Amino acid sequence: MIIVFTAFTLPKPITREEARSIFLSTAPTYRGVQGLFRKHYVLSQDGVTAGGVYLWNSRAEAEAMYTESWHTFVREKYGTDPTVSYFDSPVVVDNVAQQVFADPAE
């Protein structure tokens, strides 16, 4: 599994309510995306940094999302350029399912 963190510094801080409204407007874009298990929208407590935490099946599927058109979409929506960071996730602790999962070696 691959975890991706996206982040962008906003031109001016936004409130949690503003962020919620904006995030709900873009959330449908991520439904049904090949290889995306889950996305968490995030907002720093000071309202200056926003972004997302994504859980992907593979790096290739993740990279298919973060194209130049995605960067342009973020730039136009939020007025700033995003950063995208990739991390391998070899082990997951799931307290809801009460299990520990190990990603099989590729």
C-alpha positions as semicolon CSV with decimal commas, in nm:
position;residue;x (nm);y (nm);z (nm)
1;M;0,000;0,000;0,000
2;I;0,102;0,357;-0,062
3;I;0,021;0,659;0,154
4;V;0,028;0,999;-0,013
5;F;0,033;1,329;0,173
6;T;-0,065;1,638;-0,020
7;A;-0,031;1,983;0,130
8;F;-0,060;2,343;0,029
9;T;-0,020;2,669;0,215
10;L;-0,327;2,883;0,163
11;P;-0,300;3,251;0,065
12;K;-0,511;3,332;0,372
13;P;-0,634;3,116;0,659
14;I;-0,975;2,950;0,634
15;T;-1,208;2,830;0,907
16;R;-1,305;2,469;0,963
17;E;-1,652;2,549;0,827
18;E;-1,507;2,705;0,510
19;A;-1,277;2,405;0,466
20;R;-1,565;2,163;0,517
21;S;-1,769;2,337;0,247
22;I;-1,479;2,342;0,001
23;F;-1,383;1,981;0,072
24;L;-1,741;1,860;0,028
25;S;-1,749;2,033;-0,311
26;T;-1,445;1,837;-0,434
27;A;-1,506;1,504;-0,258
28;P;-1,716;1,353;-0,541
29;T;-1,410;1,386;-0,768
30;Y;-1,240;1,110;-0,570
31;R;-1,525;0,859;-0,564
32;G;-1,457;0,550;-0,771
33;V;-1,095;0,643;-0,849
34;Q;-0,904;0,327;-0,946
35;G;-0,680;0,211;-0,660
36;L;-0,787;0,477;-0,407
37;F;-0,907;0,315;-0,085
38;R;-0,959;0,628;0,122
39;K;-0,892;1,001;0,133
40;H;-0,886;1,216;0,444
41;Y;-0,905;1,590;0,390
42;V;-0,693;1,779;0,641
43;L;-0,672;2,136;0,768
44;S;-0,414;2,268;1,012
45;Q;-0,553;2,412;1,332
46;D;-0,445;2,763;1,231
47;G;-0,629;2,725;0,897
48;V;-0,317;2,802;0,692
49;T;-0,235;2,457;0,555
50;A;-0,477;2,219;0,386
51;G;-0,432;1,894;0,201
52;G;-0,511;1,528;0,206
53;V;-0,396;1,189;0,326
54;Y;-0,464;0,916;0,070
55;L;-0,442;0,538;0,097
56;W;-0,365;0,379;-0,241
57;N;-0,333;0,025;-0,365
58;S;-0,014;0,105;-0,559
59;R;0,223;0,387;-0,645
60;A;0,132;0,361;-1,013
61;E;-0,236;0,419;-0,935
62;A;-0,146;0,711;-0,709
63;E;0,079;0,870;-0,970
64;A;-0,207;0,848;-1,220
65;M;-0,398;1,093;-0,998
66;Y;-0,136;1,361;-0,942
67;T;-0,101;1,480;-1,300
68;E;-0,039;1,834;-1,418
69;S;-0,416;1,877;-1,456
70;W;-0,463;1,781;-1,087
71;H;-0,196;2,035;-0,989
72;T;-0,374;2,296;-1,201
73;F;-0,709;2,211;-1,037
74;V;-0,558;2,258;-0,689
75;R;-0,384;2,580;-0,792
76;E;-0,711;2,722;-0,929
77;K;-0,924;2,602;-0,636
78;Y;-0,694;2,707;-0,352
79;G;-0,466;2,971;-0,506
80;T;-0,145;2,785;-0,431
81;D;0,072;2,497;-0,554
82;P;0,045;2,161;-0,378
83;T;0,322;1,929;-0,267
84;V;0,282;1,553;-0,307
85;S;0,480;1,307;-0,092
86;Y;0,474;0,928;-0,134
87;F;0,529;0,676;0,146
88;D;0,528;0,297;0,147
89;S;0,298;0,148;0,414
90;P;0,422;-0,205;0,488
91;V;0,217;-0,250;0,810
92;V;-0,123;-0,116;0,919
93;V;-0,278;-0,133;1,266
94;D;-0,659;-0,132;1,236
95;N;-0,818;-0,089;1,577
96;V;-1,171;-0,101;1,432
97;A;-1,112;-0,445;1,279
98;Q;-0,878;-0,531;1,569
99;Q;-0,613;-0,653;1,326
100;V;-0,262;-0,583;1,209
101;F;-0,209;-0,607;0,834
102;A;0,122;-0,657;0,661
103;D;0,140;-0,558;0,295
104;P;0,282;-0,854;0,103
105;A;0,627;-0,800;-0,044
106;E;0,612;-0,710;-0,412
